[in-house]
GROMACS .gro file of N, CA and C in nm:
model
  354
    1SER      N    1  -1.092  -0.408   2.150
    1SER     CA    2  -1.046  -0.449   2.019
    1SER      C    3  -0.921  -0.534   2.034
    2TYR      N    4  -0.915  -0.640   1.960
    2TYR     CA    5  -0.806  -0.736   1.968
    2TYR      C    6  -0.699  -0.702   1.866
    3ILE      N    7  -0.575  -0.698   1.907
    3ILE     CA    8  -0.464  -0.668   1.817
    3ILE      C    9  -0.370  -0.788   1.816
    4LEU      N   10  -0.331  -0.832   1.699
    4LEU     CA   11  -0.235  -0.941   1.688
    4LEU      C   12  -0.097  -0.891   1.728
    5GLN      N   13  -0.033  -0.963   1.816
    5GLN     CA   14   0.104  -0.931   1.854
    5GLN      C   15   0.199  -0.997   1.756
    6ASP      N   16   0.323  -0.946   1.748
    6ASP     CA   17   0.420  -0.998   1.651
    6ASP      C   18   0.438  -1.149   1.661
    7ASP      N   19   0.445  -1.202   1.783
    7ASP     CA   20   0.472  -1.345   1.799
    7ASP      C   21   0.353  -1.433   1.766
    8GLU      N   22   0.236  -1.376   1.746
    8GLU     CA   23   0.120  -1.457   1.712
    8GLU      C   24   0.059  -1.419   1.578
    9ALA      N   25   0.134  -1.347   1.500
    9ALA     CA   26   0.082  -1.298   1.372
    9ALA      C   27   0.093  -1.404   1.263
   10SER      N   28   0.047  -1.524   1.292
   10SER     CA   29   0.047  -1.630   1.193
   10SER      C   30  -0.073  -1.614   1.102
   11SER      N   31  -0.070  -1.681   0.989
   11SER     CA   32  -0.184  -1.671   0.897
   11SER      C   33  -0.310  -1.729   0.961
   12ASP      N   34  -0.297  -1.835   1.043
   12ASP     CA   35  -0.414  -1.891   1.111
   12ASP      C   36  -0.479  -1.789   1.204
   13GLU      N   37  -0.398  -1.722   1.283
   13GLU     CA   38  -0.449  -1.620   1.374
   13GLU      C   39  -0.513  -1.505   1.297
   14TYR      N   40  -0.450  -1.467   1.189
   14TYR     CA   41  -0.500  -1.358   1.107
   14TYR      C   42  -0.639  -1.391   1.052
   15PHE      N   43  -0.654  -1.511   0.995
   15PHE     CA   44  -0.783  -1.549   0.938
   15PHE      C   45  -0.889  -1.573   1.045
   16LYS      N   46  -0.849  -1.620   1.163
   16LYS     CA   47  -0.944  -1.633   1.274
   16LYS      C   48  -1.000  -1.495   1.310
   17ARG      N   49  -0.912  -1.398   1.314
   17ARG     CA   50  -0.954  -1.262   1.348
   17ARG      C   51  -1.052  -1.208   1.243
   18LEU      N   52  -1.023  -1.233   1.115
   18LEU     CA   53  -1.114  -1.188   1.009
   18LEU      C   54  -1.251  -1.254   1.023
   19GLU      N   55  -1.252  -1.384   1.054
   19GLU     CA   56  -1.379  -1.456   1.071
   19GLU      C   57  -1.457  -1.403   1.191
   20LEU      N   58  -1.387  -1.374   1.301
   20LEU     CA   59  -1.454  -1.322   1.420
   20LEU      C   60  -1.521  -1.188   1.392
   21ASP      N   61  -1.458  -1.106   1.311
   21ASP     CA   62  -1.509  -0.972   1.284
   21ASP      C   63  -1.607  -0.965   1.167
   22LEU      N   64  -1.625  -1.075   1.094
   22LEU     CA   65  -1.703  -1.072   0.971
   22LEU      C   66  -1.845  -1.021   0.991
   23ARG      N   67  -1.917  -1.072   1.089
   23ARG     CA   68  -2.057  -1.031   1.110
   23ARG      C   69  -2.068  -0.881   1.134
   24ARG      N   70  -1.984  -0.829   1.223
   24ARG     CA   71  -1.986  -0.684   1.252
   24ARG      C   72  -1.946  -0.604   1.128
   25ASP      N   73  -1.845  -0.651   1.056
   25ASP     CA   74  -1.801  -0.580   0.936
   25ASP      C   75  -1.911  -0.573   0.831
   26LEU      N   76  -1.987  -0.680   0.816
   26LEU     CA   77  -2.098  -0.680   0.721
   26LEU      C   78  -2.205  -0.578   0.761
   27ILE      N   79  -2.228  -0.566   0.890
   27ILE     CA   80  -2.328  -0.471   0.940
   27ILE      C   81  -2.284  -0.327   0.916
   28VAL      N   82  -2.157  -0.297   0.947
   28VAL     CA   83  -2.109  -0.159   0.933
   28VAL      C   84  -2.066  -0.125   0.791
   29GLY      N   85  -2.048  -0.227   0.707
   29GLY     CA   86  -2.019  -0.202   0.566
   29GLY      C   87  -1.872  -0.184   0.531
   30HIS      N   88  -1.782  -0.218   0.622
   30HIS     CA   89  -1.639  -0.212   0.591
   30HIS      C   90  -1.563  -0.303   0.686
   31THR      N   91  -1.442  -0.339   0.647
   31THR     CA   92  -1.361  -0.426   0.733
   31THR      C   93  -1.291  -0.342   0.838
   32SER      N   94  -1.287  -0.396   0.958
   32SER     CA   95  -1.227  -0.324   1.069
   32SER      C   96  -1.088  -0.376   1.104
   33PHE      N   97  -1.046  -0.481   1.035
   33PHE     CA   98  -0.917  -0.542   1.063
   33PHE      C   99  -0.852  -0.584   0.933
   34GLY      N  100  -0.724  -0.565   0.922
   34GLY     CA  101  -0.650  -0.608   0.804
   34GLY      C  102  -0.532  -0.516   0.779
   35VAL      N  103  -0.454  -0.550   0.678
   35VAL     CA  104  -0.333  -0.472   0.651
   35VAL      C  105  -0.365  -0.328   0.613
   36HIS      N  106  -0.483  -0.303   0.561
   36HIS     CA  107  -0.521  -0.166   0.525
   36HIS      C  108  -0.542  -0.080   0.650
   37ARG      N  109  -0.549  -0.142   0.766
   37ARG     CA  110  -0.565  -0.069   0.893
   37ARG      C  111  -0.434  -0.059   0.972
   38ASP      N  112  -0.329  -0.121   0.922
   38ASP     CA  113  -0.201  -0.119   0.993
   38ASP      C  114  -0.136   0.018   0.984
   39ASN      N  115  -0.056   0.048   1.084
   39ASN     CA  116   0.024   0.170   1.084
   39ASN      C  117   0.170   0.131   1.067
   40TYR      N  118   0.239   0.200   0.980
   40TYR     CA  119   0.379   0.172   0.953
   40TYR      C  120   0.463   0.294   0.984
   41LYS      N  121   0.586   0.268   1.028
   41LYS     CA  122   0.683   0.376   1.045
   41LYS      C  123   0.797   0.348   0.948
   42PHE      N  124   0.831   0.448   0.869
   42PHE     CA  125   0.941   0.436   0.775
   42PHE      C  126   1.055   0.525   0.821
   43ILE      N  127   1.174   0.470   0.820
   43ILE     CA  128   1.292   0.545   0.858
   43ILE      C  129   1.358   0.596   0.731
   44PHE      N  130   1.381   0.726   0.726
   44PHE     CA  131   1.438   0.792   0.609
   44PHE      C  132   1.551   0.882   0.657
   45ASN      N  133   1.673   0.857   0.613
   45ASN     CA  134   1.790   0.933   0.660
   45ASN      C  135   1.801   0.930   0.813
   46GLN      N  136   1.786   0.813   0.870
   46GLN     CA  137   1.795   0.786   1.014
   46GLN      C  138   1.689   0.857   1.098
   47LYS      N  139   1.582   0.904   1.035
   47LYS     CA  140   1.473   0.970   1.107
   47LYS      C  141   1.341   0.913   1.057
   48GLU      N  142   1.238   0.927   1.139
   48GLU     CA  143   1.106   0.884   1.096
   48GLU      C  144   1.062   0.971   0.977
   49ALA      N  145   1.026   0.905   0.868
   49ALA     CA  146   0.993   0.976   0.744
   49ALA      C  147   0.878   1.073   0.762
   50ASN      N  148   0.784   1.041   0.849
   50ASN     CA  149   0.667   1.124   0.868
   50ASN      C  150   0.702   1.267   0.906
   51GLY      N  151   0.812   1.287   0.976
   51GLY     CA  152   0.847   1.422   1.018
   51GLY      C  153   0.965   1.482   0.945
   52SER      N  154   1.041   1.400   0.872
   52SER     CA  155   1.165   1.452   0.813
   52SER      C  156   1.168   1.450   0.660
   53ALA      N  157   1.090   1.365   0.598
   53ALA     CA  158   1.091   1.355   0.452
   53ALA      C  159   0.993   1.454   0.390
   54SER      N  160   1.023   1.496   0.268
   54SER     CA  161   0.930   1.584   0.197
   54SER      C  162   0.806   1.505   0.158
   55ARG      N  163   0.702   1.575   0.117
   55ARG     CA  164   0.579   1.506   0.076
   55ARG      C  165   0.604   1.416  -0.044
   56GLY      N  166   0.688   1.461  -0.136
   56GLY     CA  167   0.723   1.379  -0.252
   56GLY      C  168   0.800   1.255  -0.213
   57GLU      N  169   0.890   1.269  -0.115
   57GLU     CA  170   0.966   1.153  -0.066
   57GLU      C  171   0.874   1.053   0.004
   58VAL      N  172   0.782   1.103   0.086
   58VAL     CA  173   0.686   1.014   0.152
   58VAL      C  174   0.600   0.944   0.048
   59ARG      N  175   0.554   1.018  -0.051
   59ARG     CA  176   0.474   0.958  -0.158
   59ARG      C  177   0.554   0.849  -0.230
   60SER      N  178   0.682   0.874  -0.253
   60SER     CA  179   0.768   0.775  -0.319
   60SER      C  180   0.782   0.649  -0.235
   61ILE      N  181   0.792   0.665  -0.104
   61ILE     CA  182   0.801   0.549  -0.015
   61ILE      C  183   0.673   0.466  -0.024
   62VAL      N  184   0.559   0.531  -0.020
   62VAL     CA  185   0.431   0.461  -0.029
   62VAL      C  186   0.418   0.390  -0.163
   63LEU      N  187   0.459   0.455  -0.270
   63LEU     CA  188   0.451   0.394  -0.403
   63LEU      C  189   0.547   0.275  -0.414
   64ALA      N  190   0.662   0.283  -0.349
   64ALA     CA  191   0.753   0.169  -0.347
   64ALA      C  192   0.687   0.050  -0.278
   65MET      N  193   0.614   0.078  -0.170
   65MET     CA  194   0.541  -0.030  -0.101
   65MET      C  195   0.435  -0.090  -0.192
   66LYS      N  196   0.366  -0.008  -0.269
   66LYS     CA  197   0.265  -0.058  -0.363
   66LYS      C  198   0.330  -0.147  -0.470
   67PHE      N  199   0.447  -0.105  -0.518
   67PHE     CA  200   0.518  -0.184  -0.617
   67PHE      C  201   0.558  -0.319  -0.558
   68ILE      N  202   0.610  -0.319  -0.436
   68ILE     CA  203   0.648  -0.443  -0.369
   68ILE      C  204   0.525  -0.531  -0.348
   69GLU      N  205   0.414  -0.470  -0.307
   69GLU     CA  206   0.290  -0.545  -0.288
   69GLU      C  207   0.247  -0.614  -0.418
   70ALA      N  208   0.254  -0.543  -0.530
   70ALA     CA  209   0.218  -0.601  -0.659
   70ALA      C  210   0.311  -0.717  -0.694
   71GLN      N  211   0.439  -0.701  -0.666
   71GLN     CA  212   0.535  -0.808  -0.693
   71GLN      C  213   0.507  -0.931  -0.607
   72LEU      N  214   0.475  -0.911  -0.479
   72LEU     CA  215   0.444  -1.023  -0.390
   72LEU      C  216   0.318  -1.097  -0.434
   73ILE      N  217   0.218  -1.022  -0.476
   73ILE     CA  218   0.095  -1.085  -0.527
   73ILE      C  219   0.128  -1.171  -0.648
   74PHE      N  220   0.210  -1.119  -0.738
   74PHE     CA  221   0.249  -1.195  -0.856
   74PHE      C  222   0.325  -1.322  -0.817
   75GLU      N  223   0.418  -1.310  -0.723
   75GLU     CA  224   0.496  -1.426  -0.680
   75GLU      C  225   0.408  -1.534  -0.618
   76LYS      N  226   0.305  -1.493  -0.543
   76LYS     CA  227   0.217  -1.590  -0.476
   76LYS      C  228   0.114  -1.651  -0.570
   77THR      N  229   0.066  -1.575  -0.667
   77THR     CA  230  -0.046  -1.621  -0.750
   77THR      C  231  -0.007  -1.647  -0.896
   78ASN      N  232   0.110  -1.601  -0.935
   78ASN     CA  233   0.154  -1.607  -1.074
   78ASN      C  234   0.061  -1.528  -1.166
   79LYS      N  235  -0.010  -1.432  -1.109
   79LYS     CA  236  -0.096  -1.341  -1.185
   79LYS      C  237  -0.061  -1.199  -1.146
   80LYS      N  238  -0.052  -1.114  -1.246
   80LYS     CA  239  -0.022  -0.973  -1.219
   80LYS      C  240  -0.150  -0.904  -1.173
   81PRO      N  241  -0.145  -0.834  -1.060
   81PRO     CA  242  -0.265  -0.764  -1.014
   81PRO      C  243  -0.290  -0.638  -1.096
   82ILE      N  244  -0.413  -0.595  -1.096
   82ILE     CA  245  -0.446  -0.463  -1.152
   82ILE      C  246  -0.421  -0.363  -1.040
   83VAL      N  247  -0.336  -0.266  -1.068
   83VAL     CA  248  -0.296  -0.169  -0.966
   83VAL      C  249  -0.372  -0.039  -0.991
   84LEU      N  250  -0.439   0.011  -0.889
   84LEU     CA  251  -0.511   0.138  -0.897
   84LEU      C  252  -0.436   0.241  -0.814
   85LEU      N  253  -0.392   0.347  -0.879
   85LEU     CA  254  -0.318   0.454  -0.813
   85LEU      C  255  -0.395   0.584  -0.831
   86ASP      N  256  -0.443   0.639  -0.722
   86ASP     CA  257  -0.527   0.758  -0.725
   86ASP      C  258  -0.445   0.884  -0.697
   87ASP      N  259  -0.445   0.976  -0.792
   87ASP     CA  260  -0.380   1.107  -0.777
   87ASP      C  261  -0.234   1.096  -0.731
   88VAL      N  262  -0.158   1.010  -0.798
   88VAL     CA  263  -0.021   0.985  -0.755
   88VAL      C  264   0.080   1.089  -0.802
   89PHE      N  265   0.049   1.163  -0.908
   89PHE     CA  266   0.148   1.255  -0.963
   89PHE      C  267   0.151   1.390  -0.893
   90SER      N  268   0.054   1.420  -0.811
   90SER     CA  269   0.041   1.556  -0.756
   90SER      C  270   0.160   1.600  -0.672
   91GLU      N  271   0.228   1.510  -0.606
   91GLU     CA  272   0.340   1.549  -0.520
   91GLU      C  273   0.473   1.491  -0.567
   92LEU      N  274   0.477   1.448  -0.693
   92LEU     CA  275   0.600   1.391  -0.748
   92LEU      C  276   0.658   1.483  -0.854
   93ASP      N  277   0.789   1.503  -0.848
   93ASP     CA  278   0.853   1.580  -0.954
   93ASP      C  279   0.861   1.493  -1.080
   94GLU      N  280   0.903   1.553  -1.190
   94GLU     CA  281   0.902   1.482  -1.319
   94GLU      C  282   0.989   1.356  -1.316
   95LYS      N  283   1.102   1.363  -1.248
   95LYS     CA  284   1.192   1.247  -1.238
   95LYS      C  285   1.122   1.131  -1.168
   96ARG      N  286   1.054   1.160  -1.057
   96ARG     CA  287   0.983   1.054  -0.984
   96ARG      C  288   0.862   1.003  -1.061
   97GLN      N  289   0.795   1.091  -1.136
   97GLN     CA  290   0.683   1.047  -1.219
   97GLN      C  291   0.729   0.946  -1.323
   98LYS      N  292   0.841   0.975  -1.389
   98LYS     CA  293   0.895   0.883  -1.489
   98LYS      C  294   0.939   0.752  -1.425
   99SER      N  295   0.999   0.761  -1.307
   99SER     CA  296   1.041   0.640  -1.235
   99SER      C  297   0.920   0.554  -1.201
  100LEU      N  298   0.813   0.617  -1.158
  100LEU     CA  299   0.690   0.544  -1.125
  100LEU      C  300   0.638   0.468  -1.246
  101THR      N  301   0.625   0.536  -1.358
  101THR     CA  302   0.571   0.469  -1.477
  101THR      C  303   0.666   0.361  -1.527
  102ARG      N  304   0.795   0.381  -1.513
  102ARG     CA  305   0.893   0.279  -1.552
  102ARG      C  306   0.882   0.156  -1.462
  103ASN      N  307   0.867   0.176  -1.331
  103ASN     CA  308   0.858   0.064  -1.237
  103ASN      C  309   0.733  -0.020  -1.259
  104PHE      N  310   0.625   0.042  -1.299
  104PHE     CA  311   0.499  -0.030  -1.317
  104PHE      C  312   0.473  -0.067  -1.463
  105LYS      N  313   0.572  -0.055  -1.550
  105LYS     CA  314   0.549  -0.075  -1.694
  105LYS      C  315   0.501  -0.215  -1.729
  106ASP      N  316   0.533  -0.315  -1.650
  106ASP     CA  317   0.491  -0.453  -1.680
  106ASP      C  318   0.361  -0.491  -1.609
  107ASN      N  319   0.297  -0.397  -1.545
  107ASN     CA  320   0.171  -0.422  -1.474
  107ASN      C  321   0.056  -0.351  -1.545
  108GLN      N  322  -0.064  -0.399  -1.519
  108GLN     CA  323  -0.182  -0.326  -1.564
  108GLN      C  324  -0.213  -0.225  -1.455
  109VAL      N  325  -0.205  -0.098  -1.490
  109VAL     CA  326  -0.219   0.009  -1.391
  109VAL      C  327  -0.325   0.108  -1.436
  110ILE      N  328  -0.411   0.145  -1.343
  110ILE     CA  329  -0.508   0.252  -1.366
  110ILE      C  330  -0.464   0.368  -1.278
  111ILE      N  331  -0.433   0.479  -1.343
  111ILE     CA  332  -0.386   0.597  -1.270
  111ILE      C  333  -0.485   0.711  -1.290
  112THR      N  334  -0.528   0.770  -1.180
  112THR     CA  335  -0.610   0.891  -1.189
  112THR      C  336  -0.523   1.009  -1.150
  113SER      N  337  -0.548   1.122  -1.212
  113SER     CA  338  -0.469   1.240  -1.182
  113SER      C  339  -0.545   1.364  -1.226
  114VAL      N  340  -0.523   1.473  -1.156
  114VAL     CA  341  -0.580   1.600  -1.198
  114VAL      C  342  -0.484   1.674  -1.290
  115GLU      N  343  -0.361   1.623  -1.301
  115GLU     CA  344  -0.260   1.682  -1.387
  115GLU      C  345  -0.230   1.586  -1.501
  116PHE      N  346  -0.189   1.641  -1.614
  116PHE     CA  347  -0.153   1.558  -1.728
  116PHE      C  348  -0.013   1.594  -1.773
  117SER      N  349   0.072   1.492  -1.785
  117SER     CA  350   0.205   1.514  -1.842
  117SER      C  351   0.232   1.403  -1.942
  118GLU      N  352   0.310   1.433  -2.041
  118GLU     CA  353   0.335   1.336  -2.148
  118GLU      C  354   0.451   1.247  -2.117
   0.00000   0.00000   0.00000
C-alpha cells in the first residue's frame, strides 16, 4: 500500500493516488484512501488526548474538527455544507451540547441522537 509522505502530499499526488485506487475501490465498494482513513494525534494538556482526555473532551475535539472542516468547505466553495452528526450528544455534558448547537447555528445540520434535550 502506498502512503503519501509529508513532502509529497500535494493535491496532484493526492488525486493521482485516488485515480490509481479507483478500479479496486469500485470493486470492493468503498474508498481505501483519503482523509477519512487518516490517523490523527491530538495533544491535550501536553499529553496525547487518546490516553489523557475524557471521552467528552475527545468528542469535543472531534466536533471542533468537524466545525473547522465545514468552515473550510464554505471558504473554498462559498456554499455551506450539510453537516451530519451521528449520536453526538451521548458523551457531552449540557454545557458542551449547548456549545455544539451554538457553533453550528449558521449551518444546515442533521443530528441523530438516542437522547433528547431541549
